[in-house]
Short mmCIF file of C-alpha atoms and ligand atoms in Angstrom, two decimals:
data_model
loop_
_atom_site.label_atom_id
_atom_site.label_comp_id
_atom_site.label_asym_id
_atom_site.label_seq_id
_atom_site.Cartn_x
_atom_site.Cartn_y
_atom_site.Cartn_z
CA MET A 1 10.73 -21.76 -50.00
CA PRO A 2 10.42 -19.28 -47.12
CA LYS A 3 11.85 -20.51 -43.85
CA SER A 4 9.79 -21.62 -40.86
CA PRO A 5 9.66 -19.60 -37.62
CA GLU A 6 11.95 -22.18 -36.01
CA GLU A 7 14.61 -21.44 -38.61
CA ILE A 8 14.39 -17.66 -38.22
CA ILE A 9 13.53 -17.08 -34.55
CA ARG A 10 16.39 -17.60 -32.03
CA ALA A 11 16.33 -21.12 -30.55
CA GLU A 12 16.16 -19.84 -26.95
CA ILE A 13 13.03 -17.83 -27.83
CA CYS A 14 11.38 -20.85 -29.53
CA ALA A 15 12.07 -22.82 -26.35
CA LEU A 16 10.29 -20.29 -24.12
CA ALA A 17 6.73 -20.49 -22.87
CA ALA A 18 5.01 -17.09 -23.13
CA TYR A 19 4.29 -15.34 -19.82
CA HIS A 20 0.92 -16.82 -18.96
CA VAL A 21 -1.84 -14.60 -17.58
CA PRO A 22 -4.91 -16.68 -16.67
CA GLU A 23 -8.45 -15.54 -17.45
CA ALA A 24 -9.88 -13.95 -14.31
CA SER A 25 -13.18 -12.30 -15.17
CA GLY A 26 -15.75 -12.72 -12.43
CA MET A 27 -13.22 -14.28 -10.05
CA VAL A 28 -11.86 -13.19 -6.70
CA LYS A 29 -8.50 -12.17 -8.15
CA LEU A 30 -5.71 -12.87 -5.69
CA ASP A 31 -2.98 -13.97 -8.10
CA ALA A 32 -1.12 -10.85 -9.22
CA MET A 33 -0.36 -8.67 -6.17
CA GLU A 34 -2.75 -5.94 -7.24
CA ASN A 35 -4.12 -3.47 -4.72
CA PRO A 36 -7.76 -4.55 -4.26
CA TYR A 37 -8.95 -1.03 -3.47
CA ARG A 38 -10.06 1.52 -6.04
CA LEU A 39 -9.43 5.24 -5.61
CA PRO A 40 -12.12 7.27 -3.80
CA GLU A 41 -14.97 8.54 -5.99
CA ALA A 42 -13.95 12.23 -5.66
CA LEU A 43 -10.43 11.50 -6.88
CA ARG A 44 -11.74 9.37 -9.76
CA VAL A 45 -13.89 12.32 -10.86
CA GLU A 46 -10.80 14.54 -10.69
CA LEU A 47 -8.93 12.09 -12.90
CA ALA A 48 -11.84 12.05 -15.35
CA GLY A 49 -11.38 15.82 -15.73
CA LEU A 50 -7.71 15.31 -16.56
CA LEU A 51 -8.65 12.70 -19.14
CA ALA A 52 -11.03 15.14 -20.80
CA GLU A 53 -8.23 17.73 -21.05
CA ALA A 54 -5.43 15.37 -22.09
CA GLN A 55 -3.91 16.15 -25.48
CA ILE A 56 -3.80 12.64 -26.83
CA ASN A 57 -3.25 13.98 -30.35
CA ARG A 58 0.25 15.01 -29.19
CA TYR A 59 3.20 12.89 -28.14
CA PRO A 60 3.83 12.88 -24.40
CA ASP A 61 6.60 14.93 -22.76
CA PRO A 62 9.58 12.69 -23.60
CA ALA A 63 11.27 13.52 -20.29
CA ALA A 64 8.04 13.32 -18.22
CA GLN A 65 9.35 16.26 -16.21
CA GLN A 66 6.25 17.04 -14.19
CA LEU A 67 5.72 13.41 -13.28
CA LYS A 68 9.37 13.04 -12.28
CA ALA A 69 9.10 16.06 -9.99
CA SER A 70 5.99 14.54 -8.37
CA LEU A 71 7.74 11.20 -7.94
CA ARG A 72 10.81 12.79 -6.36
CA ALA A 73 8.65 14.56 -3.81
CA ALA A 74 6.32 11.64 -3.12
CA LEU A 75 8.97 8.93 -2.81
CA GLY A 76 11.76 10.98 -1.23
CA VAL A 77 14.29 10.41 -4.02
CA PRO A 78 17.62 11.97 -2.95
CA ALA A 79 18.23 15.29 -4.75
CA GLN A 80 21.54 14.21 -6.30
CA ALA A 81 20.13 10.90 -7.63
CA GLU A 82 18.94 10.69 -11.25
CA LEU A 83 15.54 9.24 -12.19
CA LEU A 84 14.62 6.98 -15.12
CA LEU A 85 11.03 5.95 -15.85
CA GLY A 86 9.74 2.79 -17.48
CA ASN A 87 6.45 1.39 -18.75
CA GLY A 88 6.37 -0.71 -15.60
CA SER A 89 9.58 -1.78 -13.91
CA ASP A 90 9.65 -4.74 -16.30
CA GLU A 91 10.65 -2.29 -19.02
CA ILE A 92 13.40 -0.89 -16.81
CA ILE A 93 14.79 -4.40 -16.28
CA GLN A 94 14.80 -4.75 -20.05
CA MET A 95 16.68 -1.45 -20.53
CA LEU A 96 19.27 -2.49 -17.95
CA VAL A 97 19.91 -5.88 -19.49
CA MET A 98 19.85 -4.62 -23.07
CA ALA A 99 22.45 -1.93 -22.36
CA THR A 100 24.80 -4.29 -20.51
CA ALA A 101 24.46 -7.27 -22.90
CA ARG A 102 28.12 -7.31 -23.97
CA PRO A 103 29.43 -10.66 -25.23
CA GLY A 104 29.89 -12.96 -22.23
CA ALA A 105 27.97 -10.68 -19.84
CA VAL A 106 26.17 -12.29 -16.89
CA VAL A 107 22.97 -11.26 -15.12
CA MET A 108 22.69 -12.67 -11.60
CA SER A 109 19.97 -13.00 -9.01
CA VAL A 110 18.80 -15.46 -6.41
CA ASP A 111 16.66 -18.53 -6.94
CA PRO A 112 13.69 -18.57 -6.59
CA THR A 113 12.90 -14.96 -7.36
CA PHE A 114 10.94 -12.74 -9.74
CA VAL A 115 10.83 -14.67 -13.04
CA MET A 116 11.26 -11.62 -15.27
CA PHE A 117 14.94 -11.28 -14.33
CA ARG A 118 15.67 -14.62 -16.00
CA MET A 119 13.17 -14.16 -18.84
CA ILE A 120 14.51 -10.74 -19.88
CA ALA A 121 18.09 -12.01 -19.74
CA THR A 122 16.97 -14.76 -22.13
CA PHE A 123 15.23 -12.22 -24.40
CA CYS A 124 18.51 -10.30 -24.61
CA GLY A 125 20.71 -13.34 -25.16
CA VAL A 126 22.51 -12.85 -21.85
CA ARG A 127 23.58 -15.67 -19.54
CA TYR A 128 21.61 -15.78 -16.29
CA VAL A 129 22.91 -17.19 -13.01
CA GLY A 130 20.46 -17.81 -10.15
CA VAL A 131 22.09 -18.45 -6.76
CA PRO A 132 19.91 -20.74 -4.61
CA LEU A 133 18.43 -19.24 -1.44
CA LEU A 134 18.80 -21.09 1.86
CA ASP A 135 15.94 -23.33 3.05
CA ASP A 136 14.35 -20.45 4.98
CA PHE A 137 14.57 -18.33 1.78
CA SER A 138 17.26 -16.09 3.24
CA LEU A 139 20.20 -14.96 1.14
CA ASP A 140 23.08 -17.47 1.03
CA THR A 141 25.77 -14.82 1.43
CA ARG A 142 28.70 -17.20 1.04
CA ALA A 143 27.32 -18.77 -2.13
CA MET A 144 26.39 -15.35 -3.46
CA LEU A 145 29.86 -13.89 -2.90
CA ALA A 146 31.48 -16.97 -4.45
CA ALA A 147 29.21 -16.67 -7.51
CA ILE A 148 30.03 -12.96 -7.86
CA GLU A 149 33.73 -13.75 -7.69
CA ARG A 150 33.39 -16.55 -10.27
CA GLU A 151 30.99 -14.88 -12.74
CA SER A 152 31.78 -11.17 -12.39
CA PRO A 153 28.15 -10.23 -13.19
CA ALA A 154 27.33 -6.99 -14.97
CA LEU A 155 24.04 -6.84 -13.09
CA VAL A 156 22.81 -8.33 -9.82
CA PHE A 157 19.07 -8.07 -9.15
CA LEU A 158 17.78 -8.41 -5.58
CA ALA A 159 14.05 -8.13 -4.99
CA TYR A 160 13.61 -6.56 -1.54
CA PRO A 161 11.23 -8.04 -0.36
CA ASN A 162 11.63 -11.07 -2.59
CA ASN A 163 8.85 -12.39 -4.83
CA PRO A 164 7.50 -15.12 -4.52
CA THR A 165 8.86 -15.78 -1.03
CA GLY A 166 7.76 -12.47 0.55
CA ASN A 167 10.75 -12.01 2.87
CA LEU A 168 13.20 -9.13 3.16
CA PHE A 169 16.82 -10.20 2.88
CA ASP A 170 19.15 -9.27 5.68
CA ALA A 171 20.36 -5.71 4.96
CA GLN A 172 23.94 -6.61 5.87
CA ALA A 173 23.89 -9.48 3.37
CA VAL A 174 22.72 -7.06 0.67
CA GLU A 175 25.55 -4.72 1.62
CA ALA A 176 28.03 -7.57 1.33
CA VAL A 177 26.77 -8.07 -2.23
CA LEU A 178 27.10 -4.33 -2.91
CA ASN A 179 30.68 -4.37 -1.64
CA ALA A 180 31.66 -7.44 -3.66
CA ALA A 181 29.88 -6.77 -6.98
CA PRO A 182 32.11 -5.49 -9.78
CA GLY A 183 29.04 -4.24 -11.67
CA LEU A 184 25.65 -2.85 -10.72
CA VAL A 185 23.38 -4.08 -7.96
CA VAL A 186 19.70 -3.32 -8.55
CA VAL A 187 17.62 -3.43 -5.39
CA ASP A 188 14.05 -3.99 -6.64
CA GLU A 189 11.71 -2.45 -4.08
CA ALA A 190 8.44 -3.31 -5.84
CA TYR A 191 6.83 -4.09 -2.45
CA HIS A 192 8.20 -1.12 -0.56
CA ALA A 193 4.71 0.09 0.46
CA PHE A 194 4.27 -3.08 2.51
CA ALA A 195 7.80 -3.45 3.86
CA GLY A 196 8.79 0.06 4.84
CA ARG A 197 12.49 -0.68 4.37
CA THR A 198 14.54 0.90 1.62
CA PHE A 199 18.05 1.26 0.24
CA LEU A 200 17.36 4.79 -1.09
CA PRO A 201 19.47 6.45 1.65
CA ARG A 202 22.39 4.15 0.75
CA LEU A 203 22.66 5.52 -2.81
CA LYS A 204 25.22 8.03 -1.55
CA ASP A 205 27.37 5.22 -0.09
CA TYR A 206 27.37 2.86 -3.07
CA PRO A 207 28.06 4.22 -6.58
CA ASN A 208 27.08 0.78 -8.00
CA LEU A 209 23.64 0.75 -6.31
CA LEU A 210 20.43 1.36 -8.26
CA VAL A 211 17.05 1.32 -6.53
CA MET A 212 13.97 0.33 -8.54
CA ARG A 213 10.35 0.95 -7.58
CA THR A 214 6.95 0.50 -9.21
CA LEU A 215 3.49 1.92 -8.58
CA SER A 216 1.90 -1.35 -9.72
CA LYS A 217 1.62 -3.00 -6.31
CA SER A 218 0.45 0.21 -4.61
CA GLY A 219 -2.69 0.73 -6.66
CA LEU A 220 -1.76 1.86 -10.18
CA ALA A 221 -1.04 -1.46 -11.92
CA GLY A 222 -3.17 -0.41 -14.88
CA LEU A 223 -1.13 2.72 -15.58
CA ARG A 224 2.23 0.89 -15.88
CA LEU A 225 4.84 3.05 -14.21
CA GLY A 226 8.19 1.93 -12.84
CA LEU A 227 11.19 3.99 -11.84
CA LEU A 228 14.88 3.61 -11.32
CA THR A 229 17.09 5.92 -9.28
CA GLY A 230 20.84 6.09 -8.97
CA ALA A 231 23.94 7.89 -10.20
CA GLN A 232 23.53 10.11 -13.25
CA GLU A 233 26.59 8.59 -14.96
CA TRP A 234 24.83 5.21 -15.09
CA LEU A 235 21.28 6.35 -15.76
CA SER A 236 22.31 8.61 -18.65
CA GLN A 237 23.60 5.46 -20.40
CA PHE A 238 20.42 3.47 -19.78
CA ASP A 239 18.34 6.42 -20.94
CA LYS A 240 19.83 5.90 -24.43
CA VAL A 241 18.04 2.56 -24.86
CA ARG A 242 14.74 3.90 -23.52
CA LEU A 243 12.25 4.13 -26.38
CA PRO A 244 11.08 7.71 -26.91
CA TYR A 245 7.72 8.52 -25.29
CA ASN A 246 7.64 5.29 -23.27
CA ILE A 247 5.44 6.92 -20.61
CA ASN A 248 2.17 7.80 -22.29
CA VAL A 249 0.18 11.02 -21.91
CA LEU A 250 -2.51 9.46 -19.70
CA THR A 251 -0.04 7.76 -17.34
CA GLN A 252 1.90 11.01 -16.96
CA ALA A 253 -1.15 13.12 -16.20
CA LEU A 254 -3.03 10.67 -13.99
CA THR A 255 -0.06 9.47 -11.95
CA ALA A 256 1.14 13.00 -11.19
CA ARG A 257 -2.34 13.81 -9.87
CA VAL A 258 -2.66 10.64 -7.80
CA LEU A 259 0.72 11.46 -6.25
CA GLN A 260 -0.84 14.62 -4.83
CA HIS A 261 -2.93 12.21 -2.74
CA THR A 262 -0.28 9.84 -1.41
CA ASP A 263 -2.28 9.77 1.83
CA VAL A 264 -4.91 7.71 -0.04
CA LEU A 265 -2.38 5.17 -1.29
CA GLU A 266 -0.75 5.01 2.12
CA ALA A 267 -4.06 4.37 3.89
CA GLN A 268 -4.77 1.54 1.44
CA ALA A 269 -1.31 0.04 2.00
CA ALA A 270 -1.85 0.24 5.77
CA ALA A 271 -5.17 -1.60 5.41
CA ILE A 272 -3.45 -4.27 3.33
CA ARG A 273 -0.66 -4.65 5.90
CA ALA A 274 -3.21 -5.07 8.69
CA GLU A 275 -5.17 -7.58 6.64
CA ARG A 276 -1.92 -9.45 5.85
CA SER A 277 -1.43 -10.30 9.51
CA THR A 278 -5.06 -11.43 9.88
CA LEU A 279 -4.71 -13.63 6.81
CA PHE A 280 -1.36 -15.00 7.97
CA SER A 281 -2.77 -16.02 11.36
CA ALA A 282 -5.74 -17.68 9.69
CA LEU A 283 -3.48 -19.62 7.31
CA GLU A 284 -1.13 -20.70 10.09
CA ALA A 285 -4.07 -22.02 12.10
CA LEU A 286 -5.14 -24.36 9.28
CA PRO A 287 -3.94 -27.95 9.66
CA GLY A 288 -1.75 -29.01 6.74
CA VAL A 289 -0.68 -25.46 5.90
CA ARG A 290 2.74 -23.93 6.41
CA ALA A 291 2.65 -20.15 5.86
CA TYR A 292 5.79 -18.06 5.39
CA PRO A 293 6.00 -14.63 7.06
CA SER A 294 5.73 -11.83 4.50
CA ASP A 295 6.85 -8.22 4.22
CA ALA A 296 4.94 -7.86 0.94
CA ASN A 297 1.24 -7.82 -0.05
CA PHE A 298 1.11 -11.57 -0.61
CA ILE A 299 1.71 -14.71 1.41
CA LEU A 300 3.51 -17.85 0.27
CA PHE A 301 2.16 -21.04 1.82
CA ARG A 302 2.80 -24.75 1.45
CA VAL A 303 0.15 -27.47 1.33
CA GLY A 304 0.13 -31.20 0.54
CA ASP A 305 -1.42 -31.06 -2.92
CA ALA A 306 -0.85 -27.57 -4.35
CA PRO A 307 -2.22 -28.23 -7.86
CA GLY A 308 -5.34 -29.87 -6.37
CA VAL A 309 -5.96 -27.03 -3.91
CA HIS A 310 -5.31 -24.44 -6.62
CA ALA A 311 -7.83 -26.11 -8.93
CA ALA A 312 -10.43 -26.46 -6.16
CA LEU A 313 -10.11 -22.76 -5.33
CA LYS A 314 -10.42 -21.88 -9.00
CA SER A 315 -13.56 -23.96 -9.44
CA HIS A 316 -15.05 -21.95 -6.56
CA GLY A 317 -14.15 -18.65 -8.18
CA VAL A 318 -10.94 -17.82 -6.31
CA LEU A 319 -7.77 -17.30 -8.35
CA ILE A 320 -4.37 -17.54 -6.66
CA LYS A 321 -0.94 -18.52 -8.00
CA ASN A 322 0.28 -22.09 -8.13
CA LEU A 323 4.07 -22.24 -7.80
CA HIS A 324 4.34 -26.00 -7.53
CA GLY A 325 6.49 -27.22 -10.41
CA SER A 326 8.13 -23.85 -11.01
CA HIS A 327 11.11 -24.59 -8.77
CA PRO A 328 12.15 -27.47 -6.45
CA ALA A 329 12.25 -25.13 -3.43
CA LEU A 330 8.61 -24.23 -4.13
CA ALA A 331 7.21 -27.77 -4.19
CA GLY A 332 3.69 -27.67 -2.74
CA CYS A 333 3.69 -23.87 -2.69
CA LEU A 334 0.86 -21.48 -3.46
CA ARG A 335 0.92 -17.68 -3.33
CA VAL A 336 -2.07 -15.60 -2.37
CA THR A 337 -2.31 -11.82 -2.73
CA VAL A 338 -3.77 -10.02 0.28
CA GLY A 339 -7.20 -8.82 -0.81
CA THR A 340 -10.01 -6.97 0.93
CA PRO A 341 -11.27 -8.52 4.20
CA GLU A 342 -14.26 -9.88 2.25
CA GLU A 343 -12.07 -11.41 -0.49
CA ASN A 344 -9.77 -13.00 2.08
CA ARG A 345 -12.76 -14.48 3.92
CA ARG A 346 -14.01 -15.95 0.62
CA PHE A 347 -10.56 -17.40 -0.03
CA LEU A 348 -10.30 -18.95 3.44
CA ALA A 349 -13.85 -20.29 3.29
CA VAL A 350 -13.03 -22.17 0.08
CA LEU A 351 -9.52 -23.16 1.17
CA SER A 352 -10.48 -25.11 4.32
CA PRO A 353 -12.65 -27.72 2.58
CA ALA A 354 -10.21 -27.86 -0.37
CA LEU A 355 -7.44 -28.94 2.02
CA ARG A 356 -9.51 -31.86 3.28
CA SER A 357 -10.64 -33.21 -0.09
C1 PLP B 1 5.56 -7.16 -9.79
C2 PLP B 1 7.03 -7.02 -9.76
C3 PLP B 1 7.69 -6.17 -10.64
C4 PLP B 1 7.06 -5.64 -11.90
O1 PLP B 1 6.30 -4.56 -11.76
P1 PLP B 1 5.77 -3.69 -12.98
O2 PLP B 1 6.21 -2.32 -12.57
O3 PLP B 1 4.30 -3.88 -12.93
O4 PLP B 1 6.39 -4.10 -14.27
C5 PLP B 1 9.06 -5.99 -10.48
N1 PLP B 1 9.73 -6.65 -9.53
C6 PLP B 1 9.14 -7.49 -8.70
C7 PLP B 1 9.94 -8.21 -7.67
C8 PLP B 1 7.76 -7.72 -8.79
O5 PLP B 1 7.19 -8.62 -7.99
#
């Protein structure tokens, strides 16, 4: 008799719920931190030309050299730092954890934070330690340093700004972690375009610092491109677990071209930042809503009945993220991505009556 999946698949995988992506067709989609703006028509036509020329019968450049050169220039990666690319930064997190998954290894982050840190640790059979944030979602430096001392983590992930809370941690607290950590500290700057603060210049000061970025939140979520920068001696090890050709031909060609127009992406990010403060003021003004200041392209807010409000919004065609039930510190919390002015108006128009019902 062949065995059942439960007898063959690892118990911790059987116990997982798959990463759930809700159906969103026809909805105002404010759940996934996407950039709501498309590229200008002229640039889209340019990209269409590249598509027509792309040699999709050939494997991509395994080192993605042209794209890396474009990224270095566009993002200001220090010349001496090495660059590693991933099919989204999720894949980079996976490479990092896979390569460090020695017996007894620990991956550490804060709690609540980006769920993929914990999920990927579980995928790789590595113990995960989440250090609770303080009530205002700031880093609990004392607890963090004690946990580092106790657990000696191979990897510490810090999302800067943090998802789903939206705040930037105090830079000095992050430096305290960098000074104390025996292993690597990965500063995940997925929301850099909306925060404007970065640890890139600190790479030269901290040999155990790696800085991760993604183009997903800045307008290229569909292309899947993440990057990691840091010391060559570390990145050359992680590069060994990177699957060959992980950045496909189309992503390489299209992203390199879009990066010749960073002014377009920057103008869109500026519009989103401006709209973020309009949306924040509107949320704060609503009775029964507590909104948390954000340095990202989303806003976390607390209401009385989060599941009820989430469902009411959904029934009126507006999709946001319900975080109630995901973590005690997020009781009553919802997360809305900053959309276009029109999308945000739709969201607010549906939210007000939903709060009263
Ligand atoms: C969205 C997000 C990512 C993942 O981005 P991809 O590059 O699309 O895989 C990584 N880190 C944080 C904190 C995020 O919020």
